[in-house]
PDB file of C-alpha atoms and ligand atoms in Angstrom:
ATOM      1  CA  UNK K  20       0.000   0.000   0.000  1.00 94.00           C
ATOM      2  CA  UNK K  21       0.856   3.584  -0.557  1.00 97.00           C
ATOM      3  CA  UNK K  22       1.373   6.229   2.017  1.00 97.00           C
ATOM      4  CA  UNK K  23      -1.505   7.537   0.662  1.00 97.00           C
ATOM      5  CA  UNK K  24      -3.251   4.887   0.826  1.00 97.00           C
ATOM      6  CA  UNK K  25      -2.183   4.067   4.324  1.00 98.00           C
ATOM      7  CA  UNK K  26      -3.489   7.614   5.656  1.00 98.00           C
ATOM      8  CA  UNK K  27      -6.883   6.988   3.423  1.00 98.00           C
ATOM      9  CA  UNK K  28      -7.510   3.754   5.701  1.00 98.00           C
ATOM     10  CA  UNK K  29      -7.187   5.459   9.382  1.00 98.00           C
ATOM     11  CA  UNK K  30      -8.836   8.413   7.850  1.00 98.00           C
ATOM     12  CA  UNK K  31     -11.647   5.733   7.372  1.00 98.00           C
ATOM     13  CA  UNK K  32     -10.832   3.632  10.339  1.00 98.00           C
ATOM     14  CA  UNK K  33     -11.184   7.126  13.234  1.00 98.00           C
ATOM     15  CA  UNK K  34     -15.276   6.757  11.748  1.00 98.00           C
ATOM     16  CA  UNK K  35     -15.414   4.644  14.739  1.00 98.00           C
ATOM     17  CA  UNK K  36     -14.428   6.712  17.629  1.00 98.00           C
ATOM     18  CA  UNK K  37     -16.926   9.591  16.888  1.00 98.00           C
ATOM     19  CA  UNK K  38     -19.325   9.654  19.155  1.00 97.00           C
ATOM     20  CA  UNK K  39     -23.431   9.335  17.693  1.00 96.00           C
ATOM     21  CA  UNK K  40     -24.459  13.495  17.142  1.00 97.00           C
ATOM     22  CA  UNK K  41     -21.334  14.460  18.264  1.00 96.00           C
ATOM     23  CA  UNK K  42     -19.632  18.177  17.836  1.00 98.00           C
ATOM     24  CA  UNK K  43     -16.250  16.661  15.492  1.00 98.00           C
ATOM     25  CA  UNK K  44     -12.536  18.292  16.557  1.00 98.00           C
ATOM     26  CA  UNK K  45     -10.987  18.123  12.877  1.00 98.00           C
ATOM     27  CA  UNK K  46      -7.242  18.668  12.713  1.00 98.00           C
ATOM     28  CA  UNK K  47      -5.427  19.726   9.783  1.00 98.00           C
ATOM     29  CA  UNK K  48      -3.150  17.900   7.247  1.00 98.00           C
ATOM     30  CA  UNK K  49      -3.129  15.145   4.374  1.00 98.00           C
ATOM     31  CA  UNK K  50      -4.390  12.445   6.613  1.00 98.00           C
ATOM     32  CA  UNK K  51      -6.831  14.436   8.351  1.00 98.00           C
ATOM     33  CA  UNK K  52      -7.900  15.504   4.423  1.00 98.00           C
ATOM     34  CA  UNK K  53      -9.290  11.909   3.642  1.00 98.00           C
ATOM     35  CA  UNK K  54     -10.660  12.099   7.509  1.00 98.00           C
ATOM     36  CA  UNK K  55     -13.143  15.032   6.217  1.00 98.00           C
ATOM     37  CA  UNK K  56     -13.730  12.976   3.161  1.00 98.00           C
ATOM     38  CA  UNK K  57     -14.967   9.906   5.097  1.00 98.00           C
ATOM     39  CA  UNK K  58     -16.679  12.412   7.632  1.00 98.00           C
ATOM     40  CA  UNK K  59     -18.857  13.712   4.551  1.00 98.00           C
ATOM     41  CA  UNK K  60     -20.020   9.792   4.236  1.00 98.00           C
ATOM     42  CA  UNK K  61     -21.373  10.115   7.807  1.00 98.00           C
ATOM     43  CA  UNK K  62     -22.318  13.707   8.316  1.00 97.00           C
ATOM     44  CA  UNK K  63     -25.992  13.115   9.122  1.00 97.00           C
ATOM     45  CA  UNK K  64     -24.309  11.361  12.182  1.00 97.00           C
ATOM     46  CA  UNK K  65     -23.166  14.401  13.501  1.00 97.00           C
ATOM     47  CA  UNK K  66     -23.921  17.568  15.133  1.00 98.00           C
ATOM     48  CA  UNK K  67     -20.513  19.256  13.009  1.00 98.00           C
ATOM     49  CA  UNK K  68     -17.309  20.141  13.762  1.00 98.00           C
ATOM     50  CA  UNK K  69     -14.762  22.835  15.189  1.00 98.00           C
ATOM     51  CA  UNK K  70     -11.703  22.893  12.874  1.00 98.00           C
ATOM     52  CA  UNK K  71      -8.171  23.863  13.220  1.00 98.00           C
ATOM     53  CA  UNK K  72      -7.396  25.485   9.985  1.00 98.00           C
ATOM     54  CA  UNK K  73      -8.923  28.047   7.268  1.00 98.00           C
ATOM     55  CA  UNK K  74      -8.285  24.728   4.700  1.00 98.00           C
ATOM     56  CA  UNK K  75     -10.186  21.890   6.947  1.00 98.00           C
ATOM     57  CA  UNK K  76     -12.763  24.586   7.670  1.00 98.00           C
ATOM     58  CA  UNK K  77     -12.791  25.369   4.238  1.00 98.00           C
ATOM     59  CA  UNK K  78     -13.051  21.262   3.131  1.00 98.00           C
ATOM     60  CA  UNK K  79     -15.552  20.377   5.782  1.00 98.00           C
ATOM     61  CA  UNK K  80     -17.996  23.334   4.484  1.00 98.00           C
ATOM     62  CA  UNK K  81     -17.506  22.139   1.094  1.00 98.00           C
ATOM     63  CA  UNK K  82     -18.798  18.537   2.326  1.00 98.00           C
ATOM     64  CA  UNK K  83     -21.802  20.769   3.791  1.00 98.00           C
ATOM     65  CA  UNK K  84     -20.589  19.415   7.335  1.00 98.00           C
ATOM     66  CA  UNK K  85     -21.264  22.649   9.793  1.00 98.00           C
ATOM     67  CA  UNK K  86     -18.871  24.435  11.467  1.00 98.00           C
ATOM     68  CA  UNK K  87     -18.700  26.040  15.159  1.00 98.00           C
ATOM     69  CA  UNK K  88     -16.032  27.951  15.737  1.00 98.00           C
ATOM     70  CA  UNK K  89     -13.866  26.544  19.295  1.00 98.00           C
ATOM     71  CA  UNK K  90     -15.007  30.038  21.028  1.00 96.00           C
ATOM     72  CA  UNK K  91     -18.719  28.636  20.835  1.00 97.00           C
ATOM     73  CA  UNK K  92     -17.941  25.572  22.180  1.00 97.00           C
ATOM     74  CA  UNK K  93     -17.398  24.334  25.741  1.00 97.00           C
ATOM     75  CA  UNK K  94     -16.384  20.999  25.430  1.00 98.00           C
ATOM     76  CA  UNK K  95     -15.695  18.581  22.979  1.00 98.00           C
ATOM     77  CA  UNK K  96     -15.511  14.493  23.136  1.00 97.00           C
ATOM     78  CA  UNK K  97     -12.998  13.775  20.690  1.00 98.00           C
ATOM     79  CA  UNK K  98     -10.535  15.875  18.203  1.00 98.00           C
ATOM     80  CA  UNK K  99      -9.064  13.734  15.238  1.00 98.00           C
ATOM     81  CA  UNK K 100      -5.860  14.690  14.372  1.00 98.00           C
ATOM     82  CA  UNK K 101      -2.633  13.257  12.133  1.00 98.00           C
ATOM     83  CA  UNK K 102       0.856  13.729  13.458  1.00 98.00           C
ATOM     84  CA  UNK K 103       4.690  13.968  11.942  1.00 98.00           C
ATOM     85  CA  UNK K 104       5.914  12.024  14.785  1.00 98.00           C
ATOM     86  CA  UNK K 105       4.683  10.079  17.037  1.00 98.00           C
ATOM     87  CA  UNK K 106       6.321   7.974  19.828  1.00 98.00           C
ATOM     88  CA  UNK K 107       4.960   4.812  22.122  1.00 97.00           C
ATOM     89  CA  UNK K 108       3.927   6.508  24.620  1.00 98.00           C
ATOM     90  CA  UNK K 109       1.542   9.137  22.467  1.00 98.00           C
ATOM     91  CA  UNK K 110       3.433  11.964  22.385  1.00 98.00           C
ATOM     92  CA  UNK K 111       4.134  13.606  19.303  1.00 98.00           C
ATOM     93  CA  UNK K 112       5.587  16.501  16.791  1.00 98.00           C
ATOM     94  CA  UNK K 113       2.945  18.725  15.066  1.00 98.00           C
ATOM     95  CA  UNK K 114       3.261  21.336  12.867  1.00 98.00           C
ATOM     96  CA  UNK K 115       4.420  20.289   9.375  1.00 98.00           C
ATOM     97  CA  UNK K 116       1.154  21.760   8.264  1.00 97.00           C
ATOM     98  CA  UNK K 117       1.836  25.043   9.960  1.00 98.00           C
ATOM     99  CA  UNK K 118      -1.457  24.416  12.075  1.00 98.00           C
ATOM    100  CA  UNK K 119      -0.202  23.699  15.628  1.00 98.00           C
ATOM    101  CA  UNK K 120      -1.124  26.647  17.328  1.00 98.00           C
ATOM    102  CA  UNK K 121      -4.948  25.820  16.239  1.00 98.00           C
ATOM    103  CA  UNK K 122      -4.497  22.800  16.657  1.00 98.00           C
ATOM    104  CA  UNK K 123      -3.415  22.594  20.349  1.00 98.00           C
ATOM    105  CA  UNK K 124      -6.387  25.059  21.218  1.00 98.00           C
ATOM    106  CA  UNK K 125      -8.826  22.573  19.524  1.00 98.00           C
ATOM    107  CA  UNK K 126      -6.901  19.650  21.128  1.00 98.00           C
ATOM    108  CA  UNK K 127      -7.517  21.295  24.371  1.00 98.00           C
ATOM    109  CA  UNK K 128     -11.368  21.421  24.538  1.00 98.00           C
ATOM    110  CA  UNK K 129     -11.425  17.194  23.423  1.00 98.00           C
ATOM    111  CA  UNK K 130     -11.892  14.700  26.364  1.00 98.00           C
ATOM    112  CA  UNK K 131      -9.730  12.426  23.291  1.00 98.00           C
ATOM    113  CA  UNK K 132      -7.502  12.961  21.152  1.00 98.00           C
ATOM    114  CA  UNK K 133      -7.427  10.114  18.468  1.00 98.00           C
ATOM    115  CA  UNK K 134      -4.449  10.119  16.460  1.00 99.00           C
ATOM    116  CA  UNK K 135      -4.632   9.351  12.543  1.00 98.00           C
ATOM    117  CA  UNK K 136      -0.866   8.456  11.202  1.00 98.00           C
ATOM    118  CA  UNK K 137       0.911   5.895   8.468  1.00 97.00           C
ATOM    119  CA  UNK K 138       3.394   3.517  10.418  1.00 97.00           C
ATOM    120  CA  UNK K 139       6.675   6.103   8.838  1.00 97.00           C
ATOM    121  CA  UNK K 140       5.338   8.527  11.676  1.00 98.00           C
ATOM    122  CA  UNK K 141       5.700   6.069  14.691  1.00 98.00           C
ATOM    123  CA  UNK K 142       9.633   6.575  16.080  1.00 98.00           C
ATOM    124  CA  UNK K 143      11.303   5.843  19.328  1.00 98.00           C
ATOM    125  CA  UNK K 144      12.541   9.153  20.756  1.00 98.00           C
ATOM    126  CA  UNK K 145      10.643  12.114  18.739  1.00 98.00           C
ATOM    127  CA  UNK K 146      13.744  14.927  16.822  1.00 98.00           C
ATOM    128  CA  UNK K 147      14.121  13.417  13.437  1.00 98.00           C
ATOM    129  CA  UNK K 148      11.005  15.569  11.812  1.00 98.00           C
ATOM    130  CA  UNK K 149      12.505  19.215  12.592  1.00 98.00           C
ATOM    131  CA  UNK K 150      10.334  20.361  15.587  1.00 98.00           C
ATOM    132  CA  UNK K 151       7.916  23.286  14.117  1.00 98.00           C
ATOM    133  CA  UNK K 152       7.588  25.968  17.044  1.00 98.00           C
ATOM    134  CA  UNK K 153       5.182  29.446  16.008  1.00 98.00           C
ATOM    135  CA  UNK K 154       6.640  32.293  16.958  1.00 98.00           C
ATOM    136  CA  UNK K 155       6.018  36.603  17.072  1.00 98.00           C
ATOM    137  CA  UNK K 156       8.433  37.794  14.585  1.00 98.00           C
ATOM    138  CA  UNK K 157      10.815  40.472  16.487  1.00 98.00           C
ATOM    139  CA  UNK K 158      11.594  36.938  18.823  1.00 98.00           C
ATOM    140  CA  UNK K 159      13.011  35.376  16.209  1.00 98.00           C
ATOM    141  CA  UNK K 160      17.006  36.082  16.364  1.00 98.00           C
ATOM    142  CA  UNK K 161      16.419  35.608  20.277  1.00 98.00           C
ATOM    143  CA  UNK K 162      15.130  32.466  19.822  1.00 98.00           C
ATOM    144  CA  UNK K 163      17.024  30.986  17.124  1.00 98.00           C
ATOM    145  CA  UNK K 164      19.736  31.607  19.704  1.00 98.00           C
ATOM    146  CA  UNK K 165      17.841  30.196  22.474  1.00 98.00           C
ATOM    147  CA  UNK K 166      17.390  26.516  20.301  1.00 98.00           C
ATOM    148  CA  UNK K 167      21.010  26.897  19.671  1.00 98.00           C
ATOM    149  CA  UNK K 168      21.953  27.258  23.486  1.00 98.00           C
ATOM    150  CA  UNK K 169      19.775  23.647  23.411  1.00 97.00           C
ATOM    151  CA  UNK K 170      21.517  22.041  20.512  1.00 98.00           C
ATOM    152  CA  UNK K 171      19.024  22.960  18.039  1.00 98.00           C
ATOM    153  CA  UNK K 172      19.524  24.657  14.504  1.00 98.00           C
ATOM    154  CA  UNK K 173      16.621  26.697  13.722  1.00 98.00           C
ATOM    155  CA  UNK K 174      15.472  27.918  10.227  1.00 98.00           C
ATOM    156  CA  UNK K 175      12.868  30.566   9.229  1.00 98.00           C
ATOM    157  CA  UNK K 176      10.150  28.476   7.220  1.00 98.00           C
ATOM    158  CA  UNK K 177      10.711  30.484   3.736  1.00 98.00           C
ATOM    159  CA  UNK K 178       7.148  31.382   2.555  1.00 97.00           C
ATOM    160  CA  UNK K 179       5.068  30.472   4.858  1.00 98.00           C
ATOM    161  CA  UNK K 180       2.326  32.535   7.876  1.00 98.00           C
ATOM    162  CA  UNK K 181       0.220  30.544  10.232  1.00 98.00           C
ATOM    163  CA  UNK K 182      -3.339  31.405  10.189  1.00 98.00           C
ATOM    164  CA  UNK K 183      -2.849  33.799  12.846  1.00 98.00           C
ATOM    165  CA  UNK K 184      -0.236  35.564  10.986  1.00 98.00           C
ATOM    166  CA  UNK K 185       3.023  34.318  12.293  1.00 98.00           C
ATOM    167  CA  UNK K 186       6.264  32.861  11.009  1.00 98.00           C
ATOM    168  CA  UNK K 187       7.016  29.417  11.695  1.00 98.00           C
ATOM    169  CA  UNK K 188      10.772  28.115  13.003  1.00 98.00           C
ATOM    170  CA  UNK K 189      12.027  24.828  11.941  1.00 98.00           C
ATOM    171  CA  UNK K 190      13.931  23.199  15.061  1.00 98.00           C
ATOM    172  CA  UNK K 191      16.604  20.657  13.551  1.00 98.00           C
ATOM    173  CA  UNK K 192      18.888  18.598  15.638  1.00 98.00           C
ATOM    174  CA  UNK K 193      16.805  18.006  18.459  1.00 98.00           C
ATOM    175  CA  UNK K 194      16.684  14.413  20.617  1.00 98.00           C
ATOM    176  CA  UNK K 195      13.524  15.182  22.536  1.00 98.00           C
ATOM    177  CA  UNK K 196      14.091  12.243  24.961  1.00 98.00           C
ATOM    178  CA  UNK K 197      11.580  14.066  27.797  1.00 98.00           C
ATOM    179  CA  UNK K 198       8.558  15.714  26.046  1.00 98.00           C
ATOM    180  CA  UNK K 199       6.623  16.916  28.983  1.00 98.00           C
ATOM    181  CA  UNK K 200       9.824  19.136  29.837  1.00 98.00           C
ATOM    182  CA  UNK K 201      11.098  20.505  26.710  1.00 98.00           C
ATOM    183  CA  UNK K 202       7.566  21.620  26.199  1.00 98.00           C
ATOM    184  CA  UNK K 203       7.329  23.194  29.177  1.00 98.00           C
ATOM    185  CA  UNK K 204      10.569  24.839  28.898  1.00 98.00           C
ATOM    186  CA  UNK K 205      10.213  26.137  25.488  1.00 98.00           C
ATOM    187  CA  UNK K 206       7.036  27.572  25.717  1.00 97.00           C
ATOM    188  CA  UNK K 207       8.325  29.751  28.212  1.00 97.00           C
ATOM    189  CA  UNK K 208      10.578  31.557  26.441  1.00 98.00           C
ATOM    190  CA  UNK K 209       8.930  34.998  25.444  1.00 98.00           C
ATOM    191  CA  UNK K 210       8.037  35.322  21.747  1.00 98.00           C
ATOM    192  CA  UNK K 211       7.071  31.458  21.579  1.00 98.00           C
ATOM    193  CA  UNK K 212       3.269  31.487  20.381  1.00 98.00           C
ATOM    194  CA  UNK K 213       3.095  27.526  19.990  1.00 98.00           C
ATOM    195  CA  UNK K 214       5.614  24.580  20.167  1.00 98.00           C
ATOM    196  CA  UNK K 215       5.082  21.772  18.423  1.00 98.00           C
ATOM    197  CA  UNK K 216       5.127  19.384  20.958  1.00 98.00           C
ATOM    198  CA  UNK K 217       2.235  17.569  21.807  1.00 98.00           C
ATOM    199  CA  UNK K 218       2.935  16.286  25.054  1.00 98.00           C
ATOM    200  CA  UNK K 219       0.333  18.268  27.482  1.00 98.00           C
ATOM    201  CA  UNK K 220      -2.269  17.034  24.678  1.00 98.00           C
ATOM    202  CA  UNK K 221      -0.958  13.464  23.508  1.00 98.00           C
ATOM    203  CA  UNK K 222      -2.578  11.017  21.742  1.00 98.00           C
ATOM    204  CA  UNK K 223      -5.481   8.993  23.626  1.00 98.00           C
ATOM    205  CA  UNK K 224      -5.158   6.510  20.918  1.00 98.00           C
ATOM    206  CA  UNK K 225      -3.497   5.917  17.787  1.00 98.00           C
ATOM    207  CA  UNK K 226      -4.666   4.284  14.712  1.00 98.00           C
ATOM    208  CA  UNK K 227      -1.848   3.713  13.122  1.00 98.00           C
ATOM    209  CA  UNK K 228      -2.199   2.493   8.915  1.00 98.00           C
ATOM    210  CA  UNK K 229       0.564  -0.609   8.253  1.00 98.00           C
ATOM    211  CA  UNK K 230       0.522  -2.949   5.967  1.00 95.00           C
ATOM    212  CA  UNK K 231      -1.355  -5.866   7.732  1.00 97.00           C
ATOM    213  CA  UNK K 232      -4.281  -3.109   8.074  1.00 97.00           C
ATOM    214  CA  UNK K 233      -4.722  -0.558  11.362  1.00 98.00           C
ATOM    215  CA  UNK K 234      -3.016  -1.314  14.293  1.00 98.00           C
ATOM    216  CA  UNK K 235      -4.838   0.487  17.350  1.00 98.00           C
ATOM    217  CA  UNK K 236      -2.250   2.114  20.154  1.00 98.00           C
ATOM    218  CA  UNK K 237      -3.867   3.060  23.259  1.00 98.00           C
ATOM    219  CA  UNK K 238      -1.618   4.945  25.594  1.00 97.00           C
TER     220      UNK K 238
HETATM  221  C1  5RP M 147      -0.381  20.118  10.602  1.00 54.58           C
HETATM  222  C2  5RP M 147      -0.023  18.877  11.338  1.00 54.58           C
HETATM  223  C3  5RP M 147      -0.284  17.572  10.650  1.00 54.58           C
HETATM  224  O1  5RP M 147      -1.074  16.792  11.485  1.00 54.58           O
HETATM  225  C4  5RP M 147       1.010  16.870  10.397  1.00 54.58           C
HETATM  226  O2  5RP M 147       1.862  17.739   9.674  1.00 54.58           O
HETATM  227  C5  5RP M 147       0.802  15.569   9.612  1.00 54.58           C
HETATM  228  O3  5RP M 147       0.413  15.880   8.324  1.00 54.58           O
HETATM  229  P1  5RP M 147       0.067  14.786   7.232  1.00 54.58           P
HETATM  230  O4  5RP M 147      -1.193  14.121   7.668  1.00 54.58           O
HETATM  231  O5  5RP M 147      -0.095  15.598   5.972  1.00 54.58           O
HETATM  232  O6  5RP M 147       1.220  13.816   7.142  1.00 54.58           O
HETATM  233  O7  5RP M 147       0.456  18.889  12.442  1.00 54.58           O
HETATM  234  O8  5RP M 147       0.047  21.264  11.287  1.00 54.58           O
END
């Protein structure tokens, strides 16, 4: 099977972890793409959806699945999300997509956070996929200087604003051995909007495409 292919069958396969009339968190990304599509099959099963990004928003509508934007929403049961690393204990490295920042706040209102990934995405200490981290713009020297003080080599993504506006840093080099506390620490430092560490907001579960089919991780 594909990659693509691969992501196409959890897309599928997180159908079964939404809740019946329940408000959808919808994450951002190419996995979380064919999660919308599959979503459109069942979208008389549910209430709608908050989303994480201008593009899912903008996919969901065009399946005529509602959207509620996170302010108008208290509480939500589960947010389906893909990742760019994930490790065996559910913690993971978002961001590729430029999303995080959205996607943490979504993350945050879910009682679960089911995790959609192909097997290349499951690793054993989380580093390899240069750690995204959003960031206000007059931080940036200060920080790259910071990462470098950590043994990280951060680079300006060329081309590229969040949704809220912001540049992105790419964090290369890092061995993120201890997830809880690099998160921690690096969202302390001023001018950080978002890291890309999803360890405050790991994975419940993980449905995880290989290929003998999906092979569930519950953490
Ligand atoms: C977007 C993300 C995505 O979940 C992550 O980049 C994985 O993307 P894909 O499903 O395209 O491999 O964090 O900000």
């Amino acid at each position: 099977m594909t990659q693509d292919e691969l992501k196409a069958l959890v897309g599928q396969a997180a159908l079964a972890h939404l809740p019946e009339g329940a408000i959808v968190g919808v994450g951002t990304g190419s996995t979380v793409n064919h999660f919308i599509d599959a979503l459109a099959t069942v979208k008389h099963r549910i209430k709608g959806a908050v989303s994480s990004s201008v593009r899912s928003t903008e996919r969901l509508q065009a399946h005529g699945i509602q959207v509620f934007e996170a302010d108008s929403v208290e509480r939500l049961a589960v947010y389906v999300d893909g990742a760019d690393e994930i490790d065996a204990r559910g913690y993971m490295i978002k961001g590729g997509g430029a999303a995080l920042t959205r996607e943490k706040i979504v993350a945050d209102l879910a009682d679960r956070f089911v995790c959609i990934a192909d097997e290349s995405k499951l690793v054993d200490v989380l580093g390899r996929f240069p750690l995204p981290v959003e960031v206000i713009g007059m931080a940036t020297a200060q920080l790259v200087r910071r990462f470098a003080a950590i043994g990280g080599r951060a680079v300006i993504r060329a081309g590229v604003t969040t949704d809220n506006g912001h540049p992105i840093l790419d964090v290369f080099g890092l061995q993120i051995h201890e997830p809880l506390v690099m998160e921690t620490e690096i969202n302390m430092w001023p001018g950080v909007v978002t890291c890309g560490i999803f360890a405050r907001h790991k994975a419940s579960v993980c449905l995880l495409g290989t290929a003998a089919g999906v092979k569930t991780l519950e953490f």
